[in-house]
CSV table of N, CA, C and O in Angstrom, one decimal:
chain,number,residue,atom,x,y,z
A,1,MET,N,0.8,-1.2,0.0
A,1,MET,CA,0.0,0.0,0.0
A,1,MET,C,0.9,1.3,0.0
A,1,MET,O,0.5,2.3,-0.6
A,2,ILE,N,2.0,1.2,0.7
A,2,ILE,CA,2.9,2.4,0.8
A,2,ILE,C,3.5,2.6,-0.6
A,2,ILE,O,3.6,3.7,-1.1
A,3,LEU,N,3.9,1.5,-1.3
A,3,LEU,CA,4.5,1.6,-2.6
A,3,LEU,C,3.4,2.2,-3.6
A,3,LEU,O,3.7,3.1,-4.4
A,4,LEU,N,2.2,1.7,-3.5
A,4,LEU,CA,1.1,2.1,-4.4
A,4,LEU,C,0.8,3.6,-4.2
A,4,LEU,O,0.7,4.4,-5.1
A,5,SER,N,0.8,4.0,-3.0
A,5,SER,CA,0.5,5.5,-2.7
A,5,SER,C,1.7,6.3,-3.1
A,5,SER,O,1.5,7.4,-3.6
A,6,THR,N,2.9,5.8,-3.0
A,6,THR,CA,4.1,6.6,-3.4
A,6,THR,C,4.1,6.8,-4.9
A,6,THR,O,4.3,7.9,-5.4
A,7,VAL,N,3.8,5.7,-5.6
A,7,VAL,CA,3.8,5.8,-7.1
A,7,VAL,C,2.7,6.7,-7.5
A,7,VAL,O,2.8,7.5,-8.5
A,8,THR,N,1.5,6.6,-6.9
A,8,THR,CA,0.4,7.5,-7.2
A,8,THR,C,0.7,9.0,-7.0
A,8,THR,O,0.4,9.8,-7.9
A,9,LEU,N,1.3,9.3,-5.9
A,9,LEU,CA,1.7,10.7,-5.6
A,9,LEU,C,2.7,11.2,-6.6
A,9,LEU,O,2.7,12.3,-7.0
A,10,CYS,N,3.7,10.4,-6.9
A,10,CYS,CA,4.7,10.8,-7.9
A,10,CYS,C,4.1,11.0,-9.3
A,10,CYS,O,4.5,12.0,-9.9
A,11,CYS,N,3.3,10.1,-9.7
A,11,CYS,CA,2.6,10.3,-11.0
A,11,CYS,C,1.7,11.5,-11.0
A,11,CYS,O,1.7,12.2,-12.0
A,12,SER,N,1.0,11.8,-9.9
A,12,SER,CA,0.2,12.9,-9.9
A,12,SER,C,1.0,14.2,-9.9
A,12,SER,O,0.6,15.2,-10.5
A,13,ALA,N,2.2,14.2,-9.2
A,13,ALA,CA,3.0,15.4,-9.2
A,13,ALA,C,3.6,15.6,-10.6
A,13,ALA,O,3.6,16.8,-11.1
A,14,VAL,N,4.0,14.6,-11.3
A,14,VAL,CA,4.5,14.8,-12.7
A,14,VAL,C,3.4,15.3,-13.6
A,14,VAL,O,3.6,16.2,-14.4
A,15,ALA,N,2.2,14.7,-13.5
A,15,ALA,CA,1.1,15.1,-14.4
A,15,ALA,C,0.7,16.6,-14.1
A,15,ALA,O,0.4,17.3,-15.0
A,16,GLY,N,0.7,17.0,-12.8
A,16,GLY,CA,0.4,18.3,-12.4
A,16,GLY,C,1.4,19.3,-13.0
A,16,GLY,O,1.1,20.4,-13.4
A,17,THR,N,2.7,18.9,-12.9
A,17,THR,CA,3.7,19.8,-13.4
A,17,THR,C,3.6,20.0,-14.9
A,17,THR,O,3.8,21.1,-15.4
A,18,LEU,N,3.4,18.9,-15.6
A,18,LEU,CA,3.2,19.0,-17.1
A,18,LEU,C,2.0,19.8,-17.4
A,18,LEU,O,2.0,20.5,-18.5
A,19,ALA,N,0.9,19.7,-16.7
A,19,ALA,CA,-0.3,20.5,-17.0
A,19,ALA,C,0.0,22.0,-16.8
A,19,ALA,O,-0.7,22.8,-17.5
A,20,LEU,N,0.9,22.3,-15.9
A,20,LEU,CA,1.2,23.8,-15.7
A,20,LEU,C,1.9,24.3,-17.0
A,20,LEU,O,1.7,25.5,-17.3
A,21,PHE,N,2.7,23.5,-17.6
A,21,PHE,CA,3.5,24.0,-18.7
A,21,PHE,C,2.8,23.8,-20.1
A,21,PHE,O,3.4,24.1,-21.1
A,22,GLU,N,1.7,23.2,-20.1
A,22,GLU,CA,0.9,22.9,-21.3
A,22,GLU,C,0.4,24.2,-21.9
A,22,GLU,O,-0.1,25.0,-21.1
A,23,PRO,N,0.5,24.4,-23.2
A,23,PRO,CA,0.0,25.7,-23.8
A,23,PRO,C,-1.5,25.7,-23.7
A,23,PRO,O,-2.2,24.7,-23.6
A,24,MET,N,-2.1,26.9,-23.8
A,24,MET,CA,-3.5,27.0,-23.7
A,24,MET,C,-4.2,26.4,-24.9
A,24,MET,O,-3.7,26.5,-26.0
A,25,ARG,N,-5.3,25.7,-24.7
A,25,ARG,CA,-6.0,25.0,-25.7
A,25,ARG,C,-6.8,25.9,-26.7
A,25,ARG,O,-7.1,25.5,-27.7
A,26,GLY,N,-7.1,27.1,-26.2
A,26,GLY,CA,-7.9,27.9,-27.0
A,26,GLY,C,-7.2,28.5,-28.2
A,26,GLY,O,-7.8,28.8,-29.2
A,27,GLN,N,-5.9,28.8,-28.1
A,27,GLN,CA,-5.2,29.4,-29.1
A,27,GLN,C,-4.1,28.4,-29.6
A,27,GLN,O,-3.2,28.0,-28.9
A,28,ALA,N,-4.2,28.1,-30.9
A,28,ALA,CA,-3.2,27.2,-31.5
A,28,ALA,C,-2.1,28.0,-32.1
A,28,ALA,O,-2.3,29.0,-32.8
A,29,PRO,N,-0.8,27.7,-31.9
A,29,PRO,CA,0.3,28.4,-32.5
A,29,PRO,C,0.3,28.2,-34.0
A,29,PRO,O,-0.2,27.2,-34.5
A,30,ASP,N,0.8,29.2,-34.7
A,30,ASP,CA,0.8,29.1,-36.2
A,30,ASP,C,1.6,27.9,-36.7
A,30,ASP,O,1.3,27.4,-37.8
A,31,LYS,N,2.6,27.5,-36.0
A,31,LYS,CA,3.5,26.5,-36.6
A,31,LYS,C,2.8,25.1,-36.5
A,31,LYS,O,3.2,24.2,-37.2
A,32,LEU,N,1.8,24.9,-35.7
A,32,LEU,CA,1.1,23.7,-35.6
A,32,LEU,C,-0.1,23.5,-36.5
A,32,LEU,O,-0.7,22.5,-36.6
A,33,VAL,N,-0.5,24.6,-37.1
A,33,VAL,CA,-1.6,24.6,-38.0
A,33,VAL,C,-1.2,24.0,-39.4
A,33,VAL,O,-0.2,24.4,-40.0
A,34,ALA,N,-2.0,23.0,-39.8
A,34,ALA,CA,-1.6,22.3,-41.1
A,34,ALA,C,-2.0,23.2,-42.3
A,34,ALA,O,-3.0,24.0,-42.2
A,35,ASP,N,-1.2,23.1,-43.4
A,35,ASP,CA,-1.6,23.8,-44.6
A,35,ASP,C,-2.8,23.1,-45.2
A,35,ASP,O,-3.0,21.9,-45.1
A,36,ARG,N,-3.6,23.9,-45.9
A,36,ARG,CA,-4.8,23.4,-46.5
A,36,ARG,C,-4.6,23.2,-48.0
A,36,ARG,O,-5.4,23.6,-48.8
A,37,ALA,N,-3.5,22.5,-48.3
A,37,ALA,CA,-3.2,22.2,-49.7
A,37,ALA,C,-3.9,20.9,-50.1
A,37,ALA,O,-4.1,20.0,-49.3
A,38,VAL,N,-4.2,20.8,-51.4
A,38,VAL,CA,-4.8,19.7,-51.9
A,38,VAL,C,-3.7,18.7,-52.3
A,38,VAL,O,-2.7,19.0,-52.9
A,39,ILE,N,-3.9,17.4,-51.9
A,39,ILE,CA,-2.9,16.4,-52.1
A,39,ILE,C,-3.4,15.6,-53.3
A,39,ILE,O,-4.5,15.0,-53.3
A,40,ASP,N,-2.5,15.5,-54.3
A,40,ASP,CA,-2.8,14.7,-55.5
A,40,ASP,C,-2.4,13.2,-55.2
A,40,ASP,O,-1.2,13.0,-55.0
A,41,LEU,N,-3.3,12.3,-55.3
A,41,LEU,CA,-3.0,10.9,-55.0
A,41,LEU,C,-2.8,10.1,-56.2
A,41,LEU,O,-2.7,8.8,-56.1
A,42,THR,N,-2.9,10.7,-57.4
A,42,THR,CA,-2.7,9.9,-58.6
A,42,THR,C,-1.2,9.5,-58.7
A,42,THR,O,-0.3,10.3,-58.4
A,43,PRO,N,-0.9,8.3,-59.2
A,43,PRO,CA,0.5,7.9,-59.2
A,43,PRO,C,1.2,8.6,-60.4
A,43,PRO,O,0.7,8.8,-61.4
A,44,ARG,N,2.4,9.1,-60.1
A,44,ARG,CA,3.2,9.8,-61.1
A,44,ARG,C,4.1,8.8,-61.9
A,44,ARG,O,4.6,9.2,-62.9
A,45,THR,N,4.3,7.6,-61.4
A,45,THR,CA,5.1,6.7,-62.1
A,45,THR,C,4.3,5.9,-63.1
A,45,THR,O,3.1,5.7,-62.9
A,46,PRO,N,4.9,5.4,-64.2
A,46,PRO,CA,4.1,4.6,-65.2
A,46,PRO,C,3.5,3.3,-64.6
A,46,PRO,O,2.5,2.9,-65.0
A,47,ALA,N,4.3,2.7,-63.7
A,47,ALA,CA,3.8,1.4,-63.1
A,47,ALA,C,4.2,1.4,-61.6
A,47,ALA,O,5.2,2.0,-61.2
A,48,GLN,N,3.4,0.8,-60.9
A,48,GLN,CA,3.7,0.7,-59.4
A,48,GLN,C,4.8,-0.3,-59.2
A,48,GLN,O,5.0,-1.3,-59.9
A,49,ILE,N,5.6,0.0,-58.1
A,49,ILE,CA,6.7,-0.9,-57.8
A,49,ILE,C,6.2,-2.2,-57.2
A,49,ILE,O,5.3,-2.2,-56.3
A,50,PRO,N,6.6,-3.4,-57.7
A,50,PRO,CA,6.1,-4.6,-57.1
A,50,PRO,C,6.7,-4.8,-55.7
A,50,PRO,O,7.8,-4.4,-55.4
A,51,VAL,N,5.9,-5.5,-54.9
A,51,VAL,CA,6.2,-5.7,-53.5
A,51,VAL,C,6.4,-7.2,-53.3
A,51,VAL,O,5.6,-8.0,-53.8
A,52,ARG,N,7.5,-7.6,-52.7
A,52,ARG,CA,7.8,-9.0,-52.4
A,52,ARG,C,7.1,-9.4,-51.1
A,52,ARG,O,7.2,-8.8,-50.1
A,53,VAL,N,6.3,-10.5,-51.2
A,53,VAL,CA,5.5,-11.0,-50.1
A,53,VAL,C,6.3,-12.2,-49.6
A,53,VAL,O,6.6,-13.1,-50.3
A,54,VAL,N,6.6,-12.2,-48.3
A,54,VAL,CA,7.4,-13.3,-47.7
A,54,VAL,C,6.4,-14.1,-46.8
A,54,VAL,O,5.7,-13.6,-46.0
A,55,GLY,N,6.4,-15.4,-47.0
A,55,GLY,CA,5.6,-16.3,-46.2
A,55,GLY,C,4.4,-16.7,-46.9
A,55,GLY,O,4.1,-16.3,-48.1
A,56,ALA,N,3.6,-17.6,-46.2
A,56,ALA,CA,2.4,-18.1,-46.8
A,56,ALA,C,1.3,-17.0,-46.8
A,56,ALA,O,1.2,-16.2,-46.0
A,57,PRO,N,0.4,-17.1,-47.8
A,57,PRO,CA,-0.7,-16.1,-47.8
A,57,PRO,C,-1.7,-16.4,-46.6
A,57,PRO,O,-1.8,-17.5,-46.2
A,58,PHE,N,-2.3,-15.3,-46.1
A,58,PHE,CA,-3.2,-15.5,-45.0
A,58,PHE,C,-4.5,-16.0,-45.5
A,58,PHE,O,-5.1,-15.6,-46.4
A,59,GLU,N,-4.9,-17.1,-44.8
A,59,GLU,CA,-6.2,-17.7,-45.0
A,59,GLU,C,-7.0,-17.7,-43.6
A,59,GLU,O,-6.5,-18.4,-42.7
A,60,PRO,N,-8.1,-17.1,-43.5
A,60,PRO,CA,-8.8,-17.1,-42.2
A,60,PRO,C,-9.3,-18.5,-41.9
A,60,PRO,O,-9.7,-19.2,-42.7
A,61,ASN,N,-9.2,-18.8,-40.6
A,61,ASN,CA,-9.7,-20.1,-40.1
A,61,ASN,C,-11.2,-20.0,-39.8
A,61,ASN,O,-11.6,-19.6,-38.7
A,62,VAL,N,-12.0,-20.4,-40.8
A,62,VAL,CA,-13.5,-20.2,-40.6
A,62,VAL,C,-14.0,-21.4,-39.9
A,62,VAL,O,-15.2,-21.4,-39.3
A,63,ASN,N,-13.3,-22.6,-39.8
A,63,ASN,CA,-13.8,-23.7,-39.1
A,63,ASN,C,-12.7,-24.1,-38.0
A,63,ASN,O,-11.7,-24.7,-38.4
A,64,PRO,N,-12.9,-23.7,-36.8
A,64,PRO,CA,-11.8,-23.9,-35.8
A,64,PRO,C,-11.5,-25.4,-35.5
A,64,PRO,O,-10.4,-25.7,-35.0
A,65,ARG,N,-12.4,-26.3,-35.9
A,65,ARG,CA,-12.1,-27.8,-35.6
A,65,ARG,C,-11.1,-28.3,-36.6
A,65,ARG,O,-10.5,-29.3,-36.4
A,66,GLU,N,-11.0,-27.7,-37.8
A,66,GLU,CA,-10.1,-28.1,-38.8
A,66,GLU,C,-8.8,-27.3,-38.8
A,66,GLU,O,-8.9,-26.1,-38.6
A,67,ARG,N,-7.7,-27.9,-39.0
A,67,ARG,CA,-6.5,-27.1,-39.1
A,67,ARG,C,-5.9,-27.2,-40.5
A,67,ARG,O,-5.9,-28.1,-41.1
């Protein structure tokens, strides 16, 4: 019980200290605001790069009695 209370008090002290240094939530700094640019998801390369698959393909076990 002493160890549990000691750990709880230490964690509470750390959380309280970090809460004091946390910036205000109402005003976001300019550097954290994301740009509102449109992202083009069309591939620019003529063909996609093939990916090597290692191991057996996944097959779900729909009947647990059979392996």
